[in-house]
Short mmCIF file of C-alpha atoms in Angstrom, two decimals:
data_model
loop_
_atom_site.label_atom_id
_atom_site.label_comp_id
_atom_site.label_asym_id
_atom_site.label_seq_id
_atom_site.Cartn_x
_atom_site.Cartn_y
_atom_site.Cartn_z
CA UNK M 191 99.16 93.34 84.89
CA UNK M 192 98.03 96.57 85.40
CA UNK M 193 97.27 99.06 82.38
CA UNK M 194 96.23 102.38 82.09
CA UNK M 195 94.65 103.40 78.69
CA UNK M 196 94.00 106.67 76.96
CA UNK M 197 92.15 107.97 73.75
CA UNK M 198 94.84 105.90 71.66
CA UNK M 199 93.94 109.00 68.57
CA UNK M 200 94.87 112.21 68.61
CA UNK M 201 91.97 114.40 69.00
CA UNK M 202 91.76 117.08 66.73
CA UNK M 203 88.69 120.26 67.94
CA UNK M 204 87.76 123.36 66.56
CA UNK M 205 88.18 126.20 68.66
CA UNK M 206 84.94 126.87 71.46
CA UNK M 207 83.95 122.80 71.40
CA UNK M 208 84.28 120.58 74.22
CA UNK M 209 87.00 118.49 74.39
CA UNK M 210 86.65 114.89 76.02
CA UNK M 211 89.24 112.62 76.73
CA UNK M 212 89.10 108.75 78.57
CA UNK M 213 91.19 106.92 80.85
CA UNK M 214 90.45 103.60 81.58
CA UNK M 215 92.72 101.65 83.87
CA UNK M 216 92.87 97.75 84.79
CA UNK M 217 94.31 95.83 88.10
CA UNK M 218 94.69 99.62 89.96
CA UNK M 219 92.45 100.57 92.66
CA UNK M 220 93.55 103.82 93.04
CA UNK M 221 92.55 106.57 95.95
CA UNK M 222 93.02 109.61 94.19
CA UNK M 223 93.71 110.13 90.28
CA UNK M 224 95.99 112.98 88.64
CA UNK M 225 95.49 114.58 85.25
CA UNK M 226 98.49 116.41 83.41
CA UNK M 227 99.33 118.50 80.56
CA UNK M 228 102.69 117.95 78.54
CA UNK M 229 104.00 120.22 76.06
CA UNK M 230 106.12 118.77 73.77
CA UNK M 231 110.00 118.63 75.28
CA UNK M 232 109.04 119.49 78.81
CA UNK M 233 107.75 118.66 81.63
CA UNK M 234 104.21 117.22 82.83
CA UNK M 235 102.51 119.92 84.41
CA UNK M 236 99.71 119.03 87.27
CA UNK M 237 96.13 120.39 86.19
CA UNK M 238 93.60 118.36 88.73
CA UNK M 239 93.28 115.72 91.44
CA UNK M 240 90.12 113.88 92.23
CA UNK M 241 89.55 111.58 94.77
CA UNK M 242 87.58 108.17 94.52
CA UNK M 243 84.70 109.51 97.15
CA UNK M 244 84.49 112.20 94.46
CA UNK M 245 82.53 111.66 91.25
CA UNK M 246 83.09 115.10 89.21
CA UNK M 247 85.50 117.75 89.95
CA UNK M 248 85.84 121.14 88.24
CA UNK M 249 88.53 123.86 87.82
CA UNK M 250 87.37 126.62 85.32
CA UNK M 251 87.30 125.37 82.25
CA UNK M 252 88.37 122.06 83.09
CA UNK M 253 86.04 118.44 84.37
CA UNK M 254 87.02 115.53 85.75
CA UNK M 255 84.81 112.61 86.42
CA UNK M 256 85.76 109.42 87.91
CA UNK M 257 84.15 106.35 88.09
CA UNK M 258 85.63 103.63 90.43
CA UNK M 259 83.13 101.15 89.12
CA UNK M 260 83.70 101.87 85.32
CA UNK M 261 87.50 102.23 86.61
CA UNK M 262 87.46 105.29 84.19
CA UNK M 263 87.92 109.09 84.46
CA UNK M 264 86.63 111.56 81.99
CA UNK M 265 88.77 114.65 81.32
CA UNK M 266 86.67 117.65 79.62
CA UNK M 267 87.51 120.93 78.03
CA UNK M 268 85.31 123.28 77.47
CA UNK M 269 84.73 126.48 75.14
CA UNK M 270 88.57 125.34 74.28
CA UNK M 271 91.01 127.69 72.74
CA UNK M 272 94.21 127.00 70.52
CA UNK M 273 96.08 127.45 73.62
CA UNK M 274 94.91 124.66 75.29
CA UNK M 275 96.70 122.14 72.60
CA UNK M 276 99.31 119.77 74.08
CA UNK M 277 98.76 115.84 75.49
CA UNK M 278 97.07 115.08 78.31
CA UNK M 279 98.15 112.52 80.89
CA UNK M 280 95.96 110.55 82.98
CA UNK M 281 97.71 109.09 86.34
CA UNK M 282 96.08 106.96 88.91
CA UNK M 283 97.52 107.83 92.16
CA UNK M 284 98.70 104.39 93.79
CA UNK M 285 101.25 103.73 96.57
CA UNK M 286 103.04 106.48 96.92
CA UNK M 287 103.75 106.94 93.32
CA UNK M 288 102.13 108.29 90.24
CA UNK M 289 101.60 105.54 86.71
CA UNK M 290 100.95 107.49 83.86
CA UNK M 291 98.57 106.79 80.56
CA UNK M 292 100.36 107.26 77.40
CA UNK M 293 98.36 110.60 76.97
CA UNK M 294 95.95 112.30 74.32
CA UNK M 295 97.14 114.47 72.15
CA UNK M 296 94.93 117.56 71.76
CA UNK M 297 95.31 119.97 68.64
CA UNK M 298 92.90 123.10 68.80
CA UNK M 299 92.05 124.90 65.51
CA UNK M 300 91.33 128.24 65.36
CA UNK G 5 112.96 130.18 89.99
CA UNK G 6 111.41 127.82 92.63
CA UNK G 7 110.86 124.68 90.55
CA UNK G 8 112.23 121.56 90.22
CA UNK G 9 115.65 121.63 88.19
CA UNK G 10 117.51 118.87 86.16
CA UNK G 11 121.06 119.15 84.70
CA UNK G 12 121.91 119.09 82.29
CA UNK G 13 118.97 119.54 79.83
CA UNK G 14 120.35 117.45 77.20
CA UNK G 15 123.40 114.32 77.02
CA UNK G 16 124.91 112.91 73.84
CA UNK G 17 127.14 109.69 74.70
CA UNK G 18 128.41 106.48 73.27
CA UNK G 19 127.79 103.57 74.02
CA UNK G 20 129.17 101.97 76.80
CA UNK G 21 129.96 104.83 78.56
CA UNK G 22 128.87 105.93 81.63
CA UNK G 23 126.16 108.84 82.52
CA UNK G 24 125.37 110.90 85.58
CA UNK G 25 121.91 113.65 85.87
CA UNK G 26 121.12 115.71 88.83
CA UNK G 27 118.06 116.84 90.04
CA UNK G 28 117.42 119.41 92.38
CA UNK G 29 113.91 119.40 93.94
CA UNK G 30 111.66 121.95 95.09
CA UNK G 31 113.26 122.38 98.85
CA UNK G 32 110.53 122.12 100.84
CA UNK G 33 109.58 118.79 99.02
CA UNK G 34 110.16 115.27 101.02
CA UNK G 35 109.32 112.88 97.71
CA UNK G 36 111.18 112.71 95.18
CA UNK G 37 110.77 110.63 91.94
CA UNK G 38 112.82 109.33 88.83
CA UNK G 39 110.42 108.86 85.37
CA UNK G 40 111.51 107.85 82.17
CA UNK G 41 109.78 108.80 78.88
CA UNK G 42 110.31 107.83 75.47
CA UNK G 43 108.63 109.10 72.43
CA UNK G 44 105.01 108.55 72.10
CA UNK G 45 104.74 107.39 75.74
CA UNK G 46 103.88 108.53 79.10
CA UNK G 47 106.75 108.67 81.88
CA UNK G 48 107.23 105.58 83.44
CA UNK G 49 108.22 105.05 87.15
CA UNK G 50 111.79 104.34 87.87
CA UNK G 51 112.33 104.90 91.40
CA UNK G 52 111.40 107.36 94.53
CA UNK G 53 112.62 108.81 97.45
CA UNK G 54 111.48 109.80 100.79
CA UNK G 55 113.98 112.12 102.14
CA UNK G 56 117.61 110.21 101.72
CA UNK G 57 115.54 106.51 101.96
CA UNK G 58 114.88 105.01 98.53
CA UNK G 59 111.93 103.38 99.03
CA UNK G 60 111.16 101.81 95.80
CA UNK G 61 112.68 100.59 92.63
CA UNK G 62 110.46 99.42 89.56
CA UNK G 63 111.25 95.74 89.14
CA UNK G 64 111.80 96.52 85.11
CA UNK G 65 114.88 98.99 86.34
CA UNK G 66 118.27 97.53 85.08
CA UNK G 67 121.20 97.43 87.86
CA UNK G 68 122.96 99.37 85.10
CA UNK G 69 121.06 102.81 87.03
CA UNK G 70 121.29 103.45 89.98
CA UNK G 71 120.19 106.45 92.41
CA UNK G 72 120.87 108.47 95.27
CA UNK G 73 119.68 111.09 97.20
CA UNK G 74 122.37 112.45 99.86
CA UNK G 75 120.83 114.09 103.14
CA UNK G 76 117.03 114.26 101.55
CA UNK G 77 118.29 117.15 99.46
CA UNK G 78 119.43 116.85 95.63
CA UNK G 79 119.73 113.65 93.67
CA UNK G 80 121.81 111.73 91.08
CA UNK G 81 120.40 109.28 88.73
CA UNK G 82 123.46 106.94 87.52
CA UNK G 83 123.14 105.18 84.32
CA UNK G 84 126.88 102.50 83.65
CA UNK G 85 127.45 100.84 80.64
CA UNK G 86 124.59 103.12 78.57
CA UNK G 87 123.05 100.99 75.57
CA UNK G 88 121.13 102.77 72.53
CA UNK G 89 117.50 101.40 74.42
CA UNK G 90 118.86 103.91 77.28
CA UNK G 91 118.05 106.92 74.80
CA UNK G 92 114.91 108.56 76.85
CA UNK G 93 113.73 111.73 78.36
CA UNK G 94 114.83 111.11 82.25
CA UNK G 95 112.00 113.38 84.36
CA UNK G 96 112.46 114.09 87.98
CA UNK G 97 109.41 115.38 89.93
CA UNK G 98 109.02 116.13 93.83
CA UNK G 99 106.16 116.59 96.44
CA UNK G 100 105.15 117.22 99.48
CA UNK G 101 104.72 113.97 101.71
CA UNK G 102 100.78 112.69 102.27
CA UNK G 103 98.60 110.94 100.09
CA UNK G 104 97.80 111.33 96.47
CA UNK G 105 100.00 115.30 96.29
CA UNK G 106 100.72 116.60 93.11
CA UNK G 107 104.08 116.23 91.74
CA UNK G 108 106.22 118.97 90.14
CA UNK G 109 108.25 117.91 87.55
CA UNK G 110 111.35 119.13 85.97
CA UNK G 111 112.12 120.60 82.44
CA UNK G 112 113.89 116.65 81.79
CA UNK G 113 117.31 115.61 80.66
CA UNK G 114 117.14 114.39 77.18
CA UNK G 115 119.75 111.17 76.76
CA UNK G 116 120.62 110.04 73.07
CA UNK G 117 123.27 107.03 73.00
CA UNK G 118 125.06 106.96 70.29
#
């Protein structure tokens, strides 16, 4: 069956250090994969896409990598800042719809 | 405000009864989607539209819930006979048709069956 799997602990990060989170996914062979942020009672809110002829992707303080091989995608924060606390979602893109990971949960200290 | 609206933001019911949520997606959007998330969890798929076609239904979806979309605009997500195991955060999202487009989800409508 097909599985997506995130960092299953919470990551906790002081303030200015790199955040990394994984996704690893099974039985997908997605062409594209999405990466979210949720704050708690709301909605996910899109952050990056990467496609699978693309290995890294950047978008200011944010990296993606993805590895079709590995069937994993790295999500990086960098020089992170208490605002940047919430979960993270990873979600392969695959026929026509979106499957989410059960997210990271990020906590930056000051 | 542009976004993608739900309504209402939060349901109390009993059990038994039955349970209607809009959604109201960004206009310009052809796709629209039906997630459910519970606590701890990411949103999982429900159902999706393209225009007024649903074109999918997850296999795990009860026939308790069902889902329309009217002339491609707003939607309804129906849920009959709600059980406690109903109680969930019901997201809606929308995009633009083509592959892999990012989705814009809704502020949710938070369901607790009593």
């Amino acid at each position: 069956s097909q599985k997506i799997e995130q960092n299953s602990e919470a990551l906790n990060i002081q303030e200015g250090k790199t955040a990394t989170l994984t996704c690893n996914y099974t039985n997908y062979s997605p062409a594209y994969l999405q990466w979210y942020r949720q704050d708690p009672g709301r909605g996910p809110v899109f952050l990056l896409l990467i496609r699978e002829n693309e290995k890294e992707k950047r978008k200011e303080r944010l990296k993606v990598t993805f590895d079709t091989t590995l069937k994993q995608s790295l999500f990086h924060i960098t020089a992170s800042q208490p605002a940047d606390s919430a979960t993270y979602l990873c979600a392969p893109y695959n026929d026509y719809k979106l499957s989410f990971g059960a997210g990271t949960t990020v906590t930056v200290r000051a | 405000d542009t976004g993608v609206s739900q309504d209402p933001r939060h349901k109390i019911t009993k059990r038994g009864q039955n349970v209607t949520f809009r959604c109201d997606p960004i206009s310009e959007h052809n796709r629209l989607y039906w997630y459910r998330q519970t606590l701890g969890q990411g949103p999982e798929f429900l159902t999706y539209f393209q225009n007024e076609a649903q074109l999918e239904k997850s296999r795990l979806l009860s026939d308790r819930f069902s889902a329309e979309r009217p002339k491609g605009s707003f939607s309804t997500l129906e849920i009959q006979r709600t059980e406690q195991g109903d109680s969930a955060m019901y997201l809606c999202a929308s995009s633009f048709l083509g592959d892999g487009t990012e989705a814009f989800f809704g502020q949710g409508t938070r369901l607790t069956v009593v």
